[in-house]
Amino acid sequence: MAVLYLVMGKSASGKDTIFQRLKRNDFLHLKTVIPYTTRPKREGEEDGREYYFLSCEEFLTMQRENKVIESRTYQTVHGDWTYFTADDGQIIMDAEDKYLLIGTLETYRKIREYYRKKLFIEKGKEWVEERIQEWLKRHIKPIYIEVENGLRLERALKRERKQELPEYTEMCRRFLADEEDFSEENLKRAGITKRFQNEILEVCLKEIEKDISK
């Protein structure tokens, strides 16, 4: 059976950089799962690399076709932006593969719930809830990146200044929203116990690569 690794963390925690570095590490043999979003492309992004960029109408079509595994919609200063993972053939859990994707704590929770329901339907009474939870623990693994808030704010500001049209209001909204989304209570509820500290990128990467390799 496959293993799905989900990289997550607050904004400016370095999760995007870590995701790209893991993606390029040929020794880990990770297959990248590309998520979808309805937000506009940022400078330097390419369709099909960081995300598949779709319109709101295209998202609703995929939702009606039951191709959406999980989705999150955020109210921004530019309107509603939706991010989602699709059941589009990128993930085949019956295969002996390792998959890598990037998302949020809510992404992790909803993906687990999606496969929990799928296992319950497929296995029926053969599998009790305890066995399903053990399967989820083995095959859907979180990689939670953490950075001290002061350093994270510095990195967020530095990144935003590089944009052609910096959106400082939106940057602040994301920063504050992440404090609530990744609260200690929510982390505990999701069963997140291991944290990878990203003060020094190379050290953090080595710890994650070691964790995946074993």
PDB file of N, CA, C and O in Angstrom, residues 3-9 15-16 18-20 22-23 30-36 49-51 69-70 72 84-86 90-91 93 98-104 107-108 111 115 139-145 212:
ATOM      1  N   VAL A   3       1.978   5.286   0.758  1.00  0.00           N
ATOM      2  CA  VAL A   3       2.071   6.178   1.908  1.00  0.00           C
ATOM      3  C   VAL A   3       1.966   7.603   1.382  1.00  0.00           C
ATOM      4  O   VAL A   3       2.626   7.969   0.405  1.00  0.00           O
ATOM      5  N   LEU A   4       1.126   8.392   2.029  1.00  0.00           N
ATOM      6  CA  LEU A   4       0.899   9.772   1.620  1.00  0.00           C
ATOM      7  C   LEU A   4       1.485  10.713   2.666  1.00  0.00           C
ATOM      8  O   LEU A   4       1.083  10.688   3.834  1.00  0.00           O
ATOM      9  N   TYR A   5       2.477  11.527   2.266  1.00  0.00           N
ATOM     10  CA  TYR A   5       3.104  12.496   3.167  1.00  0.00           C
ATOM     11  C   TYR A   5       2.545  13.891   2.873  1.00  0.00           C
ATOM     12  O   TYR A   5       2.581  14.347   1.729  1.00  0.00           O
ATOM     13  N   LEU A   6       2.046  14.547   3.908  1.00  0.00           N
ATOM     14  CA  LEU A   6       1.460  15.871   3.743  1.00  0.00           C
ATOM     15  C   LEU A   6       2.292  16.914   4.477  1.00  0.00           C
ATOM     16  O   LEU A   6       2.397  16.897   5.708  1.00  0.00           O
ATOM     17  N   VAL A   7       2.908  17.822   3.707  1.00  0.00           N
ATOM     18  CA  VAL A   7       3.695  18.914   4.283  1.00  0.00           C
ATOM     19  C   VAL A   7       2.751  20.052   4.645  1.00  0.00           C
ATOM     20  O   VAL A   7       1.948  20.491   3.820  1.00  0.00           O
ATOM     21  N   MET A   8       2.840  20.521   5.887  1.00  0.00           N
ATOM     22  CA  MET A   8       1.962  21.604   6.321  1.00  0.00           C
ATOM     23  C   MET A   8       2.689  22.508   7.308  1.00  0.00           C
ATOM     24  O   MET A   8       3.706  22.138   7.889  1.00  0.00           O
ATOM     25  N   GLY A   9       2.148  23.692   7.476  1.00  0.00           N
ATOM     26  CA  GLY A   9       2.721  24.657   8.409  1.00  0.00           C
ATOM     27  C   GLY A   9       2.091  26.012   8.178  1.00  0.00           C
ATOM     28  O   GLY A   9       1.403  26.236   7.187  1.00  0.00           O
ATOM     29  N   LYS A  15       7.353  25.902   4.355  1.00  0.00           N
ATOM     30  CA  LYS A  15       6.804  24.625   3.873  1.00  0.00           C
ATOM     31  C   LYS A  15       6.893  24.495   2.358  1.00  0.00           C
ATOM     32  O   LYS A  15       7.123  23.388   1.841  1.00  0.00           O
ATOM     33  N   ASP A  16       6.736  25.613   1.628  1.00  0.00           N
ATOM     34  CA  ASP A  16       6.811  25.546   0.169  1.00  0.00           C
ATOM     35  C   ASP A  16       8.221  25.190  -0.292  1.00  0.00           C
ATOM     36  O   ASP A  16       8.402  24.370  -1.192  1.00  0.00           O
ATOM     37  N   ILE A  18      10.527  23.595   1.504  1.00  0.00           N
ATOM     38  CA  ILE A  18      10.781  22.214   1.919  1.00  0.00           C
ATOM     39  C   ILE A  18      10.077  21.241   0.994  1.00  0.00           C
ATOM     40  O   ILE A  18      10.645  20.217   0.596  1.00  0.00           O
ATOM     41  N   PHE A  19       8.862  21.550   0.624  1.00  0.00           N
ATOM     42  CA  PHE A  19       8.118  20.710  -0.321  1.00  0.00           C
ATOM     43  C   PHE A  19       8.880  20.575  -1.628  1.00  0.00           C
ATOM     44  O   PHE A  19       9.040  19.472  -2.170  1.00  0.00           O
ATOM     45  N   GLN A  20       9.389  21.689  -2.164  1.00  0.00           N
ATOM     46  CA  GLN A  20      10.119  21.655  -3.440  1.00  0.00           C
ATOM     47  C   GLN A  20      11.421  20.869  -3.318  1.00  0.00           C
ATOM     48  O   GLN A  20      11.798  20.133  -4.236  1.00  0.00           O
ATOM     49  N   LEU A  22      12.083  18.386  -1.155  1.00  0.00           N
ATOM     50  CA  LEU A  22      11.736  16.963  -1.042  1.00  0.00           C
ATOM     51  C   LEU A  22      11.326  16.410  -2.396  1.00  0.00           C
ATOM     52  O   LEU A  22      11.669  15.281  -2.754  1.00  0.00           O
ATOM     53  N   LYS A  23      10.606  17.211  -3.129  1.00  0.00           N
ATOM     54  CA  LYS A  23      10.130  16.825  -4.464  1.00  0.00           C
ATOM     55  C   LYS A  23      11.306  16.523  -5.395  1.00  0.00           C
ATOM     56  O   LYS A  23      11.244  15.604  -6.213  1.00  0.00           O
ATOM     57  N   LEU A  30       9.603  10.068  -4.232  1.00  0.00           N
ATOM     58  CA  LEU A  30       8.292  10.615  -3.899  1.00  0.00           C
ATOM     59  C   LEU A  30       7.569  11.078  -5.161  1.00  0.00           C
ATOM     60  O   LEU A  30       8.161  11.738  -6.018  1.00  0.00           O
ATOM     61  N   LYS A  31       6.312  10.741  -5.264  1.00  0.00           N
ATOM     62  CA  LYS A  31       5.475  11.218  -6.355  1.00  0.00           C
ATOM     63  C   LYS A  31       4.678  12.426  -5.861  1.00  0.00           C
ATOM     64  O   LYS A  31       3.987  12.332  -4.855  1.00  0.00           O
ATOM     65  N   THR A  32       4.789  13.531  -6.579  1.00  0.00           N
ATOM     66  CA  THR A  32       4.153  14.763  -6.135  1.00  0.00           C
ATOM     67  C   THR A  32       2.673  14.781  -6.477  1.00  0.00           C
ATOM     68  O   THR A  32       2.275  14.448  -7.588  1.00  0.00           O
ATOM     69  N   VAL A  33       1.871  15.169  -5.487  1.00  0.00           N
ATOM     70  CA  VAL A  33       0.442  15.384  -5.705  1.00  0.00           C
ATOM     71  C   VAL A  33       0.226  16.894  -5.764  1.00  0.00           C
ATOM     72  O   VAL A  33       0.517  17.608  -4.809  1.00  0.00           O
ATOM     73  N   ILE A  34      -0.246  17.372  -6.882  1.00  0.00           N
ATOM     74  CA  ILE A  34      -0.429  18.807  -7.072  1.00  0.00           C
ATOM     75  C   ILE A  34      -1.855  19.203  -6.706  1.00  0.00           C
ATOM     76  O   ILE A  34      -2.814  18.668  -7.267  1.00  0.00           O
ATOM     77  N   PRO A  35      -2.007  20.129  -5.758  1.00  0.00           N
ATOM     78  CA  PRO A  35      -3.353  20.571  -5.376  1.00  0.00           C
ATOM     79  C   PRO A  35      -3.905  21.586  -6.372  1.00  0.00           C
ATOM     80  O   PRO A  35      -3.211  22.013  -7.308  1.00  0.00           O
ATOM     81  N   TYR A  36      -5.128  21.998  -6.148  1.00  0.00           N
ATOM     82  CA  TYR A  36      -5.817  22.959  -7.005  1.00  0.00           C
ATOM     83  C   TYR A  36      -6.145  24.217  -6.198  1.00  0.00           C
ATOM     84  O   TYR A  36      -6.293  24.160  -4.985  1.00  0.00           O
ATOM     85  N   ARG A  49       2.551  23.299 -11.489  1.00  0.00           N
ATOM     86  CA  ARG A  49       3.762  23.123 -10.688  1.00  0.00           C
ATOM     87  C   ARG A  49       3.432  23.283  -9.209  1.00  0.00           C
ATOM     88  O   ARG A  49       3.411  22.300  -8.472  1.00  0.00           O
ATOM     89  N   GLU A  50       3.146  24.503  -8.754  1.00  0.00           N
ATOM     90  CA  GLU A  50       2.722  24.697  -7.367  1.00  0.00           C
ATOM     91  C   GLU A  50       1.275  24.246  -7.180  1.00  0.00           C
ATOM     92  O   GLU A  50       0.935  23.576  -6.214  1.00  0.00           O
ATOM     93  N   TYR A  51       0.415  24.671  -8.122  1.00  0.00           N
ATOM     94  CA  TYR A  51      -1.010  24.351  -8.097  1.00  0.00           C
ATOM     95  C   TYR A  51      -1.513  24.201  -9.532  1.00  0.00           C
ATOM     96  O   TYR A  51      -0.874  24.645 -10.486  1.00  0.00           O
ATOM     97  N   ILE A  69     -11.612  15.667  -2.952  1.00  0.00           N
ATOM     98  CA  ILE A  69     -11.339  14.940  -1.707  1.00  0.00           C
ATOM     99  C   ILE A  69     -11.543  15.859  -0.515  1.00  0.00           C
ATOM    100  O   ILE A  69     -12.158  15.484   0.486  1.00  0.00           O
ATOM    101  N   GLU A  70     -10.990  17.068  -0.608  1.00  0.00           N
ATOM    102  CA  GLU A  70     -11.137  18.049   0.466  1.00  0.00           C
ATOM    103  C   GLU A  70     -10.984  19.434  -0.141  1.00  0.00           C
ATOM    104  O   GLU A  70     -10.338  19.610  -1.166  1.00  0.00           O
ATOM    105  N   ARG A  72     -10.899  23.915   1.010  1.00  0.00           N
ATOM    106  CA  ARG A  72     -10.913  24.989   2.008  1.00  0.00           C
ATOM    107  C   ARG A  72     -11.108  26.306   1.284  1.00  0.00           C
ATOM    108  O   ARG A  72     -10.445  26.536   0.266  1.00  0.00           O
ATOM    109  N   PHE A  84      -8.025  23.027  -2.974  1.00  0.00           N
ATOM    110  CA  PHE A  84      -8.582  21.687  -2.804  1.00  0.00           C
ATOM    111  C   PHE A  84      -7.684  20.609  -3.398  1.00  0.00           C
ATOM    112  O   PHE A  84      -6.804  20.873  -4.231  1.00  0.00           O
ATOM    113  N   THR A  85      -7.912  19.392  -2.912  1.00  0.00           N
ATOM    114  CA  THR A  85      -7.239  18.195  -3.420  1.00  0.00           C
ATOM    115  C   THR A  85      -8.278  17.374  -4.171  1.00  0.00           C
ATOM    116  O   THR A  85      -9.398  17.211  -3.686  1.00  0.00           O
ATOM    117  N   ALA A  86      -7.908  16.870  -5.325  1.00  0.00           N
ATOM    118  CA  ALA A  86      -8.879  16.169  -6.161  1.00  0.00           C
ATOM    119  C   ALA A  86      -8.551  14.688  -6.309  1.00  0.00           C
ATOM    120  O   ALA A  86      -7.383  14.285  -6.301  1.00  0.00           O
ATOM    121  N   GLN A  90      -4.121  11.077  -9.412  1.00  0.00           N
ATOM    122  CA  GLN A  90      -2.746  11.305  -8.956  1.00  0.00           C
ATOM    123  C   GLN A  90      -2.373  10.364  -7.815  1.00  0.00           C
ATOM    124  O   GLN A  90      -1.212   9.982  -7.684  1.00  0.00           O
ATOM    125  N   ILE A  91      -3.351  10.014  -6.965  1.00  0.00           N
ATOM    126  CA  ILE A  91      -3.103   9.150  -5.810  1.00  0.00           C
ATOM    127  C   ILE A  91      -3.738   7.788  -6.038  1.00  0.00           C
ATOM    128  O   ILE A  91      -4.943   7.695  -6.265  1.00  0.00           O
ATOM    129  N   MET A  93      -3.818   4.495  -3.865  1.00  0.00           N
ATOM    130  CA  MET A  93      -3.413   3.933  -2.581  1.00  0.00           C
ATOM    131  C   MET A  93      -3.099   2.437  -2.653  1.00  0.00           C
ATOM    132  O   MET A  93      -2.406   1.915  -1.787  1.00  0.00           O
ATOM    133  N   LYS A  98       5.132   6.248  -2.745  1.00  0.00           N
ATOM    134  CA  LYS A  98       5.130   7.272  -1.707  1.00  0.00           C
ATOM    135  C   LYS A  98       4.744   8.592  -2.362  1.00  0.00           C
ATOM    136  O   LYS A  98       5.375   9.013  -3.338  1.00  0.00           O
ATOM    137  N   TYR A  99       3.705   9.222  -1.829  1.00  0.00           N
ATOM    138  CA  TYR A  99       3.191  10.458  -2.405  1.00  0.00           C
ATOM    139  C   TYR A  99       3.504  11.646  -1.500  1.00  0.00           C
ATOM    140  O   TYR A  99       3.555  11.516  -0.278  1.00  0.00           O
ATOM    141  N   LEU A 100       3.668  12.791  -2.126  1.00  0.00           N
ATOM    142  CA  LEU A 100       3.979  14.015  -1.399  1.00  0.00           C
ATOM    143  C   LEU A 100       3.031  15.120  -1.844  1.00  0.00           C
ATOM    144  O   LEU A 100       2.859  15.341  -3.044  1.00  0.00           O
ATOM    145  N   LEU A 101       2.394  15.774  -0.890  1.00  0.00           N
ATOM    146  CA  LEU A 101       1.586  16.942  -1.218  1.00  0.00           C
ATOM    147  C   LEU A 101       1.716  17.975  -0.121  1.00  0.00           C
ATOM    148  O   LEU A 101       2.252  17.705   0.949  1.00  0.00           O
ATOM    149  N   ILE A 102       1.219  19.166  -0.404  1.00  0.00           N
ATOM    150  CA  ILE A 102       1.303  20.274   0.533  1.00  0.00           C
ATOM    151  C   ILE A 102      -0.105  20.752   0.839  1.00  0.00           C
ATOM    152  O   ILE A 102      -0.980  20.727  -0.034  1.00  0.00           O
ATOM    153  N   GLY A 103      -0.338  21.148   2.103  1.00  0.00           N
ATOM    154  CA  GLY A 103      -1.681  21.578   2.466  1.00  0.00           C
ATOM    155  C   GLY A 103      -1.710  22.183   3.853  1.00  0.00           C
ATOM    156  O   GLY A 103      -0.709  22.715   4.347  1.00  0.00           O
ATOM    157  N   THR A 104      -2.871  22.089   4.481  1.00  0.00           N
ATOM    158  CA  THR A 104      -3.074  22.658   5.814  1.00  0.00           C
ATOM    159  C   THR A 104      -3.471  21.559   6.787  1.00  0.00           C
ATOM    160  O   THR A 104      -3.632  20.399   6.414  1.00  0.00           O
ATOM    161  N   THR A 107      -6.578  20.196   5.615  1.00  0.00           N
ATOM    162  CA  THR A 107      -6.341  19.259   4.516  1.00  0.00           C
ATOM    163  C   THR A 107      -6.075  17.866   5.068  1.00  0.00           C
ATOM    164  O   THR A 107      -6.654  16.878   4.619  1.00  0.00           O
ATOM    165  N   TYR A 108      -5.190  17.803   6.048  1.00  0.00           N
ATOM    166  CA  TYR A 108      -4.821  16.535   6.670  1.00  0.00           C
ATOM    167  C   TYR A 108      -6.031  15.848   7.293  1.00  0.00           C
ATOM    168  O   TYR A 108      -6.274  14.658   7.083  1.00  0.00           O
ATOM    169  N   ILE A 111      -8.497  14.660   4.471  1.00  0.00           N
ATOM    170  CA  ILE A 111      -7.977  13.523   3.699  1.00  0.00           C
ATOM    171  C   ILE A 111      -8.121  12.239   4.517  1.00  0.00           C
ATOM    172  O   ILE A 111      -8.514  11.192   3.997  1.00  0.00           O
ATOM    173  N   TYR A 115     -10.464   8.938   3.372  1.00  0.00           N
ATOM    174  CA  TYR A 115     -10.033   7.543   3.257  1.00  0.00           C
ATOM    175  C   TYR A 115     -10.641   6.677   4.361  1.00  0.00           C
ATOM    176  O   TYR A 115     -10.829   5.471   4.158  1.00  0.00           O
ATOM    177  N   HIS A 139      -0.449   5.015   6.733  1.00  0.00           N
ATOM    178  CA  HIS A 139      -0.445   5.384   5.315  1.00  0.00           C
ATOM    179  C   HIS A 139      -0.670   6.866   5.023  1.00  0.00           C
ATOM    180  O   HIS A 139      -0.470   7.293   3.892  1.00  0.00           O
ATOM    181  N   ILE A 140      -1.074   7.658   6.007  1.00  0.00           N
ATOM    182  CA  ILE A 140      -1.233   9.099   5.807  1.00  0.00           C
ATOM    183  C   ILE A 140      -0.444   9.804   6.905  1.00  0.00           C
ATOM    184  O   ILE A 140      -0.856   9.825   8.068  1.00  0.00           O
ATOM    185  N   LYS A 141       0.710  10.362   6.532  1.00  0.00           N
ATOM    186  CA  LYS A 141       1.655  10.874   7.525  1.00  0.00           C
ATOM    187  C   LYS A 141       1.845  12.389   7.397  1.00  0.00           C
ATOM    188  O   LYS A 141       2.144  12.887   6.319  1.00  0.00           O
ATOM    189  N   PRO A 142       1.698  13.115   8.513  1.00  0.00           N
ATOM    190  CA  PRO A 142       1.896  14.574   8.490  1.00  0.00           C
ATOM    191  C   PRO A 142       3.358  14.960   8.640  1.00  0.00           C
ATOM    192  O   PRO A 142       4.111  14.317   9.371  1.00  0.00           O
ATOM    193  N   ILE A 143       3.761  16.011   7.931  1.00  0.00           N
ATOM    194  CA  ILE A 143       5.074  16.623   8.118  1.00  0.00           C
ATOM    195  C   ILE A 143       4.800  18.076   8.496  1.00  0.00           C
ATOM    196  O   ILE A 143       4.587  18.935   7.643  1.00  0.00           O
ATOM    197  N   TYR A 144       4.765  18.326   9.806  1.00  0.00           N
ATOM    198  CA  TYR A 144       4.386  19.655  10.291  1.00  0.00           C
ATOM    199  C   TYR A 144       5.628  20.504  10.520  1.00  0.00           C
ATOM    200  O   TYR A 144       6.482  20.183  11.337  1.00  0.00           O
ATOM    201  N   ILE A 145       5.707  21.638   9.777  1.00  0.00           N
ATOM    202  CA  ILE A 145       6.843  22.550   9.862  1.00  0.00           C
ATOM    203  C   ILE A 145       6.511  23.684  10.827  1.00  0.00           C
ATOM    204  O   ILE A 145       5.434  24.284  10.740  1.00  0.00           O
ATOM    205  N   ILE A 212      11.343  10.090   6.465  1.00  0.00           N
ATOM    206  CA  ILE A 212      10.706   9.463   5.306  1.00  0.00           C
ATOM    207  C   ILE A 212      11.445   8.173   4.914  1.00  0.00           C
ATOM    208  O   ILE A 212      10.821   7.160   4.594  1.00  0.00           O
TER     209      ILE A 212
END
